[in-house]
CSV table of C-alpha atoms in Angstrom, one decimal:
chain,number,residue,atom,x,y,z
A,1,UNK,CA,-49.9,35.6,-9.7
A,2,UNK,CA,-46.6,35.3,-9.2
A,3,UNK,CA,-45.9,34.4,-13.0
A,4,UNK,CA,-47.0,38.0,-13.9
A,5,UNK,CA,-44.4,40.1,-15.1
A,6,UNK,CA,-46.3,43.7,-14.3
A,7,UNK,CA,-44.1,46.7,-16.1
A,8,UNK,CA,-42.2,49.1,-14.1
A,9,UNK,CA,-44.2,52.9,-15.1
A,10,UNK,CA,-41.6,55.7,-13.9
A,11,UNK,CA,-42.6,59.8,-14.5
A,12,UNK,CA,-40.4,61.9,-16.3
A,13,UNK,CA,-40.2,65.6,-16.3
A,14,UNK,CA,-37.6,66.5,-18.5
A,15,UNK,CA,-35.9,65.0,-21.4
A,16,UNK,CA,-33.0,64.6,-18.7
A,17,UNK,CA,-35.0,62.7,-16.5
A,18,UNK,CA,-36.6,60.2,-19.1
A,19,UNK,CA,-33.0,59.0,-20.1
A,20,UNK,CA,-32.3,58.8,-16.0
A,21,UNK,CA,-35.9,56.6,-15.4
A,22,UNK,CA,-34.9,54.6,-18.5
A,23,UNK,CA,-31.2,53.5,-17.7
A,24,UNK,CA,-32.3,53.1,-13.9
A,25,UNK,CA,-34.7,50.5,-14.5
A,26,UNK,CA,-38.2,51.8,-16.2
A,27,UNK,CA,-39.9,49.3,-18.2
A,28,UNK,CA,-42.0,52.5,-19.6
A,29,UNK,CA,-41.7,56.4,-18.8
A,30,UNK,CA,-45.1,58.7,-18.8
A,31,UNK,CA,-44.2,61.9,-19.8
A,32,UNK,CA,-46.5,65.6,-21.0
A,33,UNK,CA,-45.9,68.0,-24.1
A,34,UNK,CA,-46.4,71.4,-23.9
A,35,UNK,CA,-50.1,71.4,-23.1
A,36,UNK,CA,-53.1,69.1,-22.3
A,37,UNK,CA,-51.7,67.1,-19.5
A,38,UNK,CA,-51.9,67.7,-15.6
A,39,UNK,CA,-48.2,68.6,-14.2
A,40,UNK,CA,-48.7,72.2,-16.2
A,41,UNK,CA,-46.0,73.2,-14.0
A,42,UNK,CA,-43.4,70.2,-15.2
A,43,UNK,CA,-40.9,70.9,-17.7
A,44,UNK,CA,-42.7,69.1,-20.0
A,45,UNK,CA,-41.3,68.3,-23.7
A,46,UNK,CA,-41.2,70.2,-26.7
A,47,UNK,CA,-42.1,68.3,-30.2
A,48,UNK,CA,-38.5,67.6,-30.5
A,49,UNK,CA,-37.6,66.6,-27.1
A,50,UNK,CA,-40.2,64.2,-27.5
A,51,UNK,CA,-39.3,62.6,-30.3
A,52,UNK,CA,-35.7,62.4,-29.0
A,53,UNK,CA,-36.5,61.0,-25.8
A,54,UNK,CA,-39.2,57.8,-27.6
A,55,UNK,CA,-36.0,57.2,-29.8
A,56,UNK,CA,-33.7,56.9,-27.0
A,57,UNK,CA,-36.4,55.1,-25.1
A,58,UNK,CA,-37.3,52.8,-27.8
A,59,UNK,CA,-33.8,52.1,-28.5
A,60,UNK,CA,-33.1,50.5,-25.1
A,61,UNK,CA,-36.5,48.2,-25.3
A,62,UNK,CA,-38.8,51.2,-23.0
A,63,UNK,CA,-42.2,52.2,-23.7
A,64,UNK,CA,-43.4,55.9,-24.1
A,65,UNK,CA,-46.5,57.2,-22.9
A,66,UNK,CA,-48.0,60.9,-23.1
A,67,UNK,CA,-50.2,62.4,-20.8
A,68,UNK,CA,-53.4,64.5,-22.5
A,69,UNK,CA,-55.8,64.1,-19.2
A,70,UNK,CA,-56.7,67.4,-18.5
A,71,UNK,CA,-60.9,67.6,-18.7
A,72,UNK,CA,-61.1,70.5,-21.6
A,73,UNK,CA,-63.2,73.0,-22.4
A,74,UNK,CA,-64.0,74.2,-25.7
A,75,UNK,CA,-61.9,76.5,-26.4
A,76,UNK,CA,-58.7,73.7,-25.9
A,77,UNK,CA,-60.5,71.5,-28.8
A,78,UNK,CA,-59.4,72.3,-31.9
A,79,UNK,CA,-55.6,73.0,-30.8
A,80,UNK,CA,-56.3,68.9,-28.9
A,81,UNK,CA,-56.9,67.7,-32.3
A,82,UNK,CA,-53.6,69.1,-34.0
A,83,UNK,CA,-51.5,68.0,-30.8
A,84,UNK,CA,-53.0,64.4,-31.4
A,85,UNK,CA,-52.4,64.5,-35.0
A,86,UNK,CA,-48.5,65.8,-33.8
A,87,UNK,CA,-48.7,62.6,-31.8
A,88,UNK,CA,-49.5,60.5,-34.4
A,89,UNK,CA,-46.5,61.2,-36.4
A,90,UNK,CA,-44.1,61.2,-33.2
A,91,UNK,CA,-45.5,57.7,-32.3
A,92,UNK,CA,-45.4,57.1,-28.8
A,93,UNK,CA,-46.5,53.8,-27.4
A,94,UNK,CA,-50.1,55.5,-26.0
A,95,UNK,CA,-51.6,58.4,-24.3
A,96,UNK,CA,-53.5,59.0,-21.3
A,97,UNK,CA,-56.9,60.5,-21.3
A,98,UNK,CA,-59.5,61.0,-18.9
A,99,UNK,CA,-61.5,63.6,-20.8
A,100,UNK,CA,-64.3,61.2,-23.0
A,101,UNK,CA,-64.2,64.3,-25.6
A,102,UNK,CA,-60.2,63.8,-25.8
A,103,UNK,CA,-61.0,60.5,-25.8
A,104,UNK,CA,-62.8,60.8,-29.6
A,105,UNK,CA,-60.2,63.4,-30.8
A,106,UNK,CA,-57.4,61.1,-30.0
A,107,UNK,CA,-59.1,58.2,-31.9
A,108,UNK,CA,-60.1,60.1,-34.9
A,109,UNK,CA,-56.6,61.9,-35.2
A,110,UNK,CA,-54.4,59.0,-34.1
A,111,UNK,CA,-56.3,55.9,-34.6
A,112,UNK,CA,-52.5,53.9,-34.5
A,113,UNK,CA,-52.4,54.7,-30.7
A,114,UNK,CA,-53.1,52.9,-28.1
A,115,UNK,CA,-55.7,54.9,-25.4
A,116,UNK,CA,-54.9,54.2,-21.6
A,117,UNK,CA,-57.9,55.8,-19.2
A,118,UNK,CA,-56.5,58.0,-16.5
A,119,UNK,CA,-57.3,57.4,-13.0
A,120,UNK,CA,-58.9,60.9,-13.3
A,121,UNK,CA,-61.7,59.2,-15.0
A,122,UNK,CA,-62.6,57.6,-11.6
A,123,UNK,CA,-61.9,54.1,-12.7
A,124,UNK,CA,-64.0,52.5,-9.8
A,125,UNK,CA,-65.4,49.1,-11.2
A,126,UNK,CA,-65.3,46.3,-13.6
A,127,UNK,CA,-68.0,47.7,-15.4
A,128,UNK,CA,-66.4,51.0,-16.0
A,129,UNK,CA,-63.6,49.2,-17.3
A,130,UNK,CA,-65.4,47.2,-19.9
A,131,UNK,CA,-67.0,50.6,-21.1
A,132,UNK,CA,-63.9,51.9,-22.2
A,133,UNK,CA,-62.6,48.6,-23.3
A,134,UNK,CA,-65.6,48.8,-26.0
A,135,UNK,CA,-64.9,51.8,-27.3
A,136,UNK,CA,-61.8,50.9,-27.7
A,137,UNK,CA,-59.2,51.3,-24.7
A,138,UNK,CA,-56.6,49.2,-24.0
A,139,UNK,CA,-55.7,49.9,-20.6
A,140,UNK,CA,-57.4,51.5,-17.1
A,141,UNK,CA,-55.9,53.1,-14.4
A,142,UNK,CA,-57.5,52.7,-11.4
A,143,UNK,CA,-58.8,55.1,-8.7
A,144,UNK,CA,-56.4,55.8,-6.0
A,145,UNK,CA,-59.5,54.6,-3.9
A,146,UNK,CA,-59.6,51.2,-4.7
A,147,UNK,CA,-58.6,48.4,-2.5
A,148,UNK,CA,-56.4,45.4,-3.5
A,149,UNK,CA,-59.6,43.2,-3.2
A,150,UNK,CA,-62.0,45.0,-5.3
A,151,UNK,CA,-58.6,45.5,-8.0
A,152,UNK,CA,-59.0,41.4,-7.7
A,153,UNK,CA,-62.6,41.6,-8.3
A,154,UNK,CA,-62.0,44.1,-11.3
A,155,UNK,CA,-59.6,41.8,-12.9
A,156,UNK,CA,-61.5,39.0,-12.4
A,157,UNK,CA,-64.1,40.5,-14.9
A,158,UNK,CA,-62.7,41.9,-17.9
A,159,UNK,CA,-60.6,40.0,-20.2
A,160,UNK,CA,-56.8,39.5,-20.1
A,161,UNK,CA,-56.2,41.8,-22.7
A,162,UNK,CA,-57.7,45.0,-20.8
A,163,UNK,CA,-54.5,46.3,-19.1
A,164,UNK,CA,-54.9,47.4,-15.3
A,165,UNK,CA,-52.6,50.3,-14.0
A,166,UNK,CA,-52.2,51.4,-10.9
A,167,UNK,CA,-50.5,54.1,-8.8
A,168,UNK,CA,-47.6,52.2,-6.0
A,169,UNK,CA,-45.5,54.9,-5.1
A,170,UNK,CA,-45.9,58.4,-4.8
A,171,UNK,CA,-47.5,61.6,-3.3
A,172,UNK,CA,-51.4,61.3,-2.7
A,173,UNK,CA,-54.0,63.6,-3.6
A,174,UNK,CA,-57.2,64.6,-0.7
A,175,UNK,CA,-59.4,65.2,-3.6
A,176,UNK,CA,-61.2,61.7,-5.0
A,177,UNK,CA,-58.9,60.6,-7.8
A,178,UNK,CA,-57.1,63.8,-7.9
A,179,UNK,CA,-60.5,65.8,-9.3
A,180,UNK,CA,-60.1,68.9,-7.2
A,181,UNK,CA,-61.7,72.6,-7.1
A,182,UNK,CA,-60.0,73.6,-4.3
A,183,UNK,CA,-57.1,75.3,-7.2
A,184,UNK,CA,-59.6,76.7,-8.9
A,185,UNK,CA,-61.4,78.5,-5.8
A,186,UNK,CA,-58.6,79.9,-4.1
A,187,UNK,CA,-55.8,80.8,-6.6
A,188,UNK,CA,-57.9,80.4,-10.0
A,189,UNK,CA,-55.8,78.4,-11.6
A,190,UNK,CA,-57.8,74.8,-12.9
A,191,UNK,CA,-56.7,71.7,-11.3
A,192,UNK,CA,-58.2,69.5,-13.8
A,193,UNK,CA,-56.5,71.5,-16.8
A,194,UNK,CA,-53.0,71.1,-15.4
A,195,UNK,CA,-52.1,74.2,-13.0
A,196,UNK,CA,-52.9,72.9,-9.6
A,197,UNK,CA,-51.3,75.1,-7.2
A,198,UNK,CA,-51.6,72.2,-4.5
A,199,UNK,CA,-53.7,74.3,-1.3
A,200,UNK,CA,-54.3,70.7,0.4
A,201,UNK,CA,-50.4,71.1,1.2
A,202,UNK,CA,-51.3,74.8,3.0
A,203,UNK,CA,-51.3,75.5,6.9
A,204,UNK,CA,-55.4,76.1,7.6
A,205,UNK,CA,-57.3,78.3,10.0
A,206,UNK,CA,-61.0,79.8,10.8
A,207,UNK,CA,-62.3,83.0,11.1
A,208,UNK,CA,-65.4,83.8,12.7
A,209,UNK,CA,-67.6,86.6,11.0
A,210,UNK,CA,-68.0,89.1,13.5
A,211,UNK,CA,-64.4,89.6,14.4
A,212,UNK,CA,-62.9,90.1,10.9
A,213,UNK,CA,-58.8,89.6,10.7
A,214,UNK,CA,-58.6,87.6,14.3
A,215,UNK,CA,-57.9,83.7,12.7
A,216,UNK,CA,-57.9,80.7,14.9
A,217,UNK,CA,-55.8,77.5,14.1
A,218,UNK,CA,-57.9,74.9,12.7
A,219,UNK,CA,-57.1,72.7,15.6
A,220,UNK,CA,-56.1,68.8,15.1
A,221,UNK,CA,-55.8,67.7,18.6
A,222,UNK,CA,-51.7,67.8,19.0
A,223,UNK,CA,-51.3,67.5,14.8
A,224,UNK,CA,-51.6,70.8,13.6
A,225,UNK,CA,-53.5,72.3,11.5
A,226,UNK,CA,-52.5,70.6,7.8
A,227,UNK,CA,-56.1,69.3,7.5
A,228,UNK,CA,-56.0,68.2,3.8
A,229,UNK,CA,-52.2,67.3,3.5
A,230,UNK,CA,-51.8,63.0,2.9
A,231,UNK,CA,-49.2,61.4,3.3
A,232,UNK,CA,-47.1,59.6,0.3
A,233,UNK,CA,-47.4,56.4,-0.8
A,234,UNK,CA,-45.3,53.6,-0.6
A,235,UNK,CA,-46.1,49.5,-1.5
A,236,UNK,CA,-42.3,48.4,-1.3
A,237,UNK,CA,-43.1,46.0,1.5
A,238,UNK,CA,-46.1,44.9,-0.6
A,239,UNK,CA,-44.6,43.3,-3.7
A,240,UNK,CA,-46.4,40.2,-3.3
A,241,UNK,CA,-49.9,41.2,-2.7
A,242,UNK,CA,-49.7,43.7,-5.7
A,243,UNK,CA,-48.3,40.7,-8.2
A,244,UNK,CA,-51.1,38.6,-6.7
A,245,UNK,CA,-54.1,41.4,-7.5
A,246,UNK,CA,-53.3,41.1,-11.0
A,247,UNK,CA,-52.2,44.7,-11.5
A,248,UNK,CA,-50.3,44.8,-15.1
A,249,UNK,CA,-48.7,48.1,-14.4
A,250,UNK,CA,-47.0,49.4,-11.2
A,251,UNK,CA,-46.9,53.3,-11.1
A,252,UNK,CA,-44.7,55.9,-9.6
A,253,UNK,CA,-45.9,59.3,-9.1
A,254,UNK,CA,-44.1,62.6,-9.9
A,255,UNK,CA,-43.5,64.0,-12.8
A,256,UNK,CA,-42.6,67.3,-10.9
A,257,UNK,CA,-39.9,65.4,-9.4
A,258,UNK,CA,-36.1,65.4,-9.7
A,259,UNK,CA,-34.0,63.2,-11.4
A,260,UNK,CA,-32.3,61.5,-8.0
A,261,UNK,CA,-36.2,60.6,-6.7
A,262,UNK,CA,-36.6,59.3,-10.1
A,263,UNK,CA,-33.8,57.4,-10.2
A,264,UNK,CA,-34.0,56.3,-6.4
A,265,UNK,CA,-38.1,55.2,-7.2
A,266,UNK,CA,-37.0,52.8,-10.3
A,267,UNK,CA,-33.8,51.4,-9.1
A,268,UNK,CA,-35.3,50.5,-5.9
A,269,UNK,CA,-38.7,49.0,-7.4
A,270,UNK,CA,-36.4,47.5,-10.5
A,271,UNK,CA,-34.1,45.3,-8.3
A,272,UNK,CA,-37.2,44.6,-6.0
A,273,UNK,CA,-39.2,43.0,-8.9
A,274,UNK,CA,-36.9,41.6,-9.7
A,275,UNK,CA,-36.0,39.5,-7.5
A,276,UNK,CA,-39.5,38.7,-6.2
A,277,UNK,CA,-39.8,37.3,-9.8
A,278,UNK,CA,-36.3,35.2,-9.6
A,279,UNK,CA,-37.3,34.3,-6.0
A,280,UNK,CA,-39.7,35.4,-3.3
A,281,UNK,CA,-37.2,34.6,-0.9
A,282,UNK,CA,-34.9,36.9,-2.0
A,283,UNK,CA,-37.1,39.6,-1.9
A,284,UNK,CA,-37.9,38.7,1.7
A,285,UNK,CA,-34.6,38.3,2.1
A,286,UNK,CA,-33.6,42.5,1.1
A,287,UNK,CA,-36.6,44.2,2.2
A,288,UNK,CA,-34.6,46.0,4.8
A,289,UNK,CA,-32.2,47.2,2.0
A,290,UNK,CA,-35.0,48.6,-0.3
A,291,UNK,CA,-36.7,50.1,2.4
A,292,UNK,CA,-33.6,51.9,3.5
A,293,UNK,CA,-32.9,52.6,-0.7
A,294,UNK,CA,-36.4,54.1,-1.1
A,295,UNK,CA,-36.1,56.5,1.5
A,296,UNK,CA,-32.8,57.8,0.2
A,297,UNK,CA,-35.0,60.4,-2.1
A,298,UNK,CA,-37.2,63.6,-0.7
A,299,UNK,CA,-40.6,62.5,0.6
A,300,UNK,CA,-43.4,62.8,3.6
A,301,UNK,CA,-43.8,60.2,5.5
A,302,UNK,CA,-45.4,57.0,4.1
A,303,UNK,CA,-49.2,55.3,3.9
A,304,UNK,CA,-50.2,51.9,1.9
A,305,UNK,CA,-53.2,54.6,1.2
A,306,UNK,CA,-56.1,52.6,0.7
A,307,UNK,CA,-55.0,49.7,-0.6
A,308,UNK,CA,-55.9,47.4,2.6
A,309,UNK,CA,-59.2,49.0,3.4
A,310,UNK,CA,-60.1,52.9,4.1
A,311,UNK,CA,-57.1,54.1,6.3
A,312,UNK,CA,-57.4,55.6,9.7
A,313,UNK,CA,-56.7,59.3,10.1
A,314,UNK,CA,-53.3,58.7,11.4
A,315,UNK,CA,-52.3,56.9,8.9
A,316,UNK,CA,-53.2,59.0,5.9
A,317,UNK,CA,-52.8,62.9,7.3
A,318,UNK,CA,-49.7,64.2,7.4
A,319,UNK,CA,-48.8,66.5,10.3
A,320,UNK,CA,-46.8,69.8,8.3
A,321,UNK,CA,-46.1,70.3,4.9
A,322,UNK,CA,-42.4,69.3,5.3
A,323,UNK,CA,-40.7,66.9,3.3
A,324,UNK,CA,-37.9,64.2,4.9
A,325,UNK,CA,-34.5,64.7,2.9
A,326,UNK,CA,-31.9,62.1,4.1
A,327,UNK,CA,-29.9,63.1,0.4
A,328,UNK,CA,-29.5,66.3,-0.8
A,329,UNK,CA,-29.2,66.3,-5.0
A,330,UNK,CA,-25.4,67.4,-6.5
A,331,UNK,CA,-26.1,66.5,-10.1
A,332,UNK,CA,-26.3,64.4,-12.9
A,333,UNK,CA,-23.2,63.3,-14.5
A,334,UNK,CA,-23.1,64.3,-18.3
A,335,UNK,CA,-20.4,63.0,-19.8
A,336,UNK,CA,-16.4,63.3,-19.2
A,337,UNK,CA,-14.0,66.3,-20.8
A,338,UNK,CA,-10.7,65.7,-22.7
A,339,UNK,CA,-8.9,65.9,-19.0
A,340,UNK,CA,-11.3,63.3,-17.2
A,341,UNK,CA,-13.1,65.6,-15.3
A,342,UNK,CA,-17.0,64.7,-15.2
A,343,UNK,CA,-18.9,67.3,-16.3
A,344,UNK,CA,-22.5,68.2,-15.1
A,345,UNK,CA,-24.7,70.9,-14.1
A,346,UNK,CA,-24.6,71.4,-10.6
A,347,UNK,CA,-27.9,71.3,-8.5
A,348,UNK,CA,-26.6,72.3,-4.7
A,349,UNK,CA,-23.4,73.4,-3.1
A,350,UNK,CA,-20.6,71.4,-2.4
A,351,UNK,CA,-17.2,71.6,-1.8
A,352,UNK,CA,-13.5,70.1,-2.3
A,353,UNK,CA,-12.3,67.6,0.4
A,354,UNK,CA,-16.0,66.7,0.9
A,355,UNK,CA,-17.2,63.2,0.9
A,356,UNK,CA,-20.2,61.9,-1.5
A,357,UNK,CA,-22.0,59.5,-3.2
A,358,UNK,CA,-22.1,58.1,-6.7
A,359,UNK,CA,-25.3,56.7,-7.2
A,360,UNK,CA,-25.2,54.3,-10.1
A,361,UNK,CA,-28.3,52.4,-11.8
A,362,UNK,CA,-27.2,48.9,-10.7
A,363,UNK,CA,-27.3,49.2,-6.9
A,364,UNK,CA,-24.2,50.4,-6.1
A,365,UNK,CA,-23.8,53.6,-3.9
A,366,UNK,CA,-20.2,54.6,-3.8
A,367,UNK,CA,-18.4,56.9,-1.8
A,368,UNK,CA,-16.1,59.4,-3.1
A,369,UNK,CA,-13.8,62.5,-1.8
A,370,UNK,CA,-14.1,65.5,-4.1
A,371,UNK,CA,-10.2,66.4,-5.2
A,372,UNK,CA,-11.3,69.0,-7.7
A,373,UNK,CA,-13.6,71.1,-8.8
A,374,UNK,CA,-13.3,73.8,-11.8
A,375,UNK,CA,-15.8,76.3,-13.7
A,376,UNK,CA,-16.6,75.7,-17.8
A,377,UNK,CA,-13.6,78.0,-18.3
A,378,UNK,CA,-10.9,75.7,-16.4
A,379,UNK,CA,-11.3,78.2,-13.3
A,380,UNK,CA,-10.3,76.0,-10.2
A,381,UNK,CA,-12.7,76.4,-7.1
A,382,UNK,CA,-12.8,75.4,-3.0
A,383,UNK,CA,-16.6,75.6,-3.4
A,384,UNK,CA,-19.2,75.5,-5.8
A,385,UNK,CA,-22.1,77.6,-4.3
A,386,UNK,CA,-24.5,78.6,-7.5
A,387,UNK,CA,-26.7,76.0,-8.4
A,388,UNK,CA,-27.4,75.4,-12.5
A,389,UNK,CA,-23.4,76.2,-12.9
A,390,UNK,CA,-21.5,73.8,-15.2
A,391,UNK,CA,-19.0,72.2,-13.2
A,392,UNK,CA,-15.8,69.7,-14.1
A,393,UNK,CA,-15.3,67.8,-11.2
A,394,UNK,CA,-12.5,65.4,-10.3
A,395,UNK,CA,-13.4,62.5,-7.8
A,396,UNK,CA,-11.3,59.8,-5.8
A,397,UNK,CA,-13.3,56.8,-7.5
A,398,UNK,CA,-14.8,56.3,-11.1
A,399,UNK,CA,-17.9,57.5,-12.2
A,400,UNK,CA,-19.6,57.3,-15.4
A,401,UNK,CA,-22.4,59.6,-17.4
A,402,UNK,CA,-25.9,59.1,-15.9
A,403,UNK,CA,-24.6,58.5,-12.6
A,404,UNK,CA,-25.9,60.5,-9.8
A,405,UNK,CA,-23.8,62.7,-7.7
A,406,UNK,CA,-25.8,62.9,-3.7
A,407,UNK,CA,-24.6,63.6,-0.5
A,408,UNK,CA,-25.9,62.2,2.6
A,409,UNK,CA,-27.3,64.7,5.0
A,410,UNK,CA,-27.6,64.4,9.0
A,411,UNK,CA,-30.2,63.2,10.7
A,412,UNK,CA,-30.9,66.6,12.4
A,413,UNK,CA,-30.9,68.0,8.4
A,414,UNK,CA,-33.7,65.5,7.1
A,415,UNK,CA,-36.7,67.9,7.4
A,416,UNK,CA,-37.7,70.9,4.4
A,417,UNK,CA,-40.4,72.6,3.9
């Protein structure tokens, strides 16, 4: 289905972030307010950061969508309806629920809305999908589980006009579409209600019961011990089989995420599409260059998950709980000051005579000597060592706002916990 033209669906964390997913190639952000959604510990967006960031994503032709998928209890009912009725006025492009309960507050409260089904609602089969399409959704996401055949067979039965969205790109949860009690149990904070404290990613041992206090590794053969810990997911060698399921949507994970693996996710996938659309060939062609692009940003080590059948163990467990870091994230340029200096907020240390890279939404990745660095208060510096400092920084080639600022680590650097 070559002819498809699926939309590019990037996370957003931040305000900051939805502006960088936007300008690096998002055809649509997904983004939480302040409650009901399930990155509790995201930034998230406050009444008006929302409304600025649909403006500002509306304004350059990208949907907005807002997460509300947590399963609630009663007690998170009443304050649901108001937050839908808030929504309703802000206008976003639709929300994601999972909850059915949600699922009638948002209709009744903002019946102009389109309703998208998270993949938290175990979206397994055709028949689930023409449930919600009856009472009224627009759009399914489909369980991480699912193979590309039986996301064929799903789209093969339910009209054209039922949206299918799926997850491409991201990190991978060991619980079955992400409904885990694992949170819950061990920290008491609820998974399904947005404060996952991620155990699956924690080292494991046993204990037997007669000798309290003497733990014994949880033995993997020569893995270790990370039992529950997947690896991410990654389809950017896989453009063509995804076009050809019929998937209307192409999803990145991580709203947790910062704004260079946001910005490295949807330029690489954006200039991918594209040219798989323009010319398969060409997409052939590059593959080497978008693998080597997508693995510019933090991330374990990659799976296609379960898209080509149920994966072997090696292929989905991940053997620590370390991340691979080829760039390490300076900042995000903001805009210049009177003297020409670009301003930003500085993320990690870096200093003058050191070279970098300017990361800009089109492709290019340009390298650049820092001549100059200087505090808020025109304070010249060697170094800048304190992370969230605003900085005015003078570089050997041009760089405009939204721009990423990266430097290349070495190979003996690439691993963090």
């Amino acid at each position: 289905m070559q002819n498809r033209h699926p939309e590019l669906l990037i996370p957003a964390g931040s305000l900051e972030v939805l502006k960088v997913a936007v300008l690096y190639g998002a055809n649509a952000v997904y983004i939480g307010g302040d409650a009901f959604g399930l990155r509790a510990k995201a930034k998230n967006f406050s009444r008006e950061e929302m409304r600025e960031g649909i403006e500002f994503a509306h304004a350059h032709n990208v949907k907005v969508y807002v997460t509300a998928n947590i399963y609630a209890h009663d007690a998170d009912l009443e304050q649901a309806a108001v937050y839908f009725r808030e929504l309703g006025e802000l206008k976003p492009d639709a929300i994601l629920v999972a909850d059915p309960g949600m699922f009638d507050l948002a209709q009744q409260n903002c019946p102009d809305i389109d309703l998208h089904i998270s993949t938290q609602a175990n979206n397994t089969n055709y028949a689930t999908a023409l449930f919600w399409k009856r009472l009224g959704a627009t759009r399914v996401v489909t369980a991480r589980e699912l193979s590309l055949n039986e996301i064929r067979d799903i789209r093969a039965h339910i009209p054209e006009d039922l949206e299918i969205e799926t997850f491409i790109h991201g990190a991978m949860c060991i619980s079955y579409s992400g409904r885990c009690l694992l949170s819950s149990y061990l920290a008491g904070r609820d998974a399904n209600r947005g404060a996952c404290t991620h155990p699956c990613r924690w080292k494991y041992a046993v204990m037997e019961e007669t000798r309290p206090g003497e733990y014994m590794p949880v033995e993997e053969n020569e893995r270790g011990t990370y039992i529950f810990n997947s690896r991410d997911l990654c389809m950017i060698d896989h453009l063509p089989d995804l076009y050809e399921a019929g998937i209307d949507s192409f999803k990145i994970e991580g709203r947790m995420k910062t704004a260079l693996y946001v910005a490295t996710c949807a330029r690489t996938y954006r200039l991918a599409m594209d040219a798989y659309e323009r010319d398969p060939k060409e997409y052939e062609a590059k593959l080497d260059w978008y693998r080597e692009q997508i693995s510019d940003c933090t991330y374990r080590h990659f799976t296609t998950g379960f898209f080509y059948g149920r994966p072997d163990h090696d292929d989905q467990i991940y053997d620590s709980n370390t991340y691979v870091r080829a760039y390490t994230y300076l900042g995000l340029i903001q805009h210049k000051d009177a003297d020409g200096y670009l301003v930003f907020e500085q993320k990690n240390k870096f200093t003058v005579g050191e070279k970098i890279e300017i990361m800009k939404p089109d492709g290019r990745n340009v390298i650049a000597e820092v001549l100059d660095i200087r505090t808020a208060e025109g304070e010249q510096m060697t170094s800048a060592p304190h992370p969230k400092q605003e900085l005015h920084v003078k570089l050997s080639e041009e760089a405009e706002p939204f721009d990423i600022l990266r430097r290349k680590e070495p190979e003996e650097n690439t691993s963090e916990s």
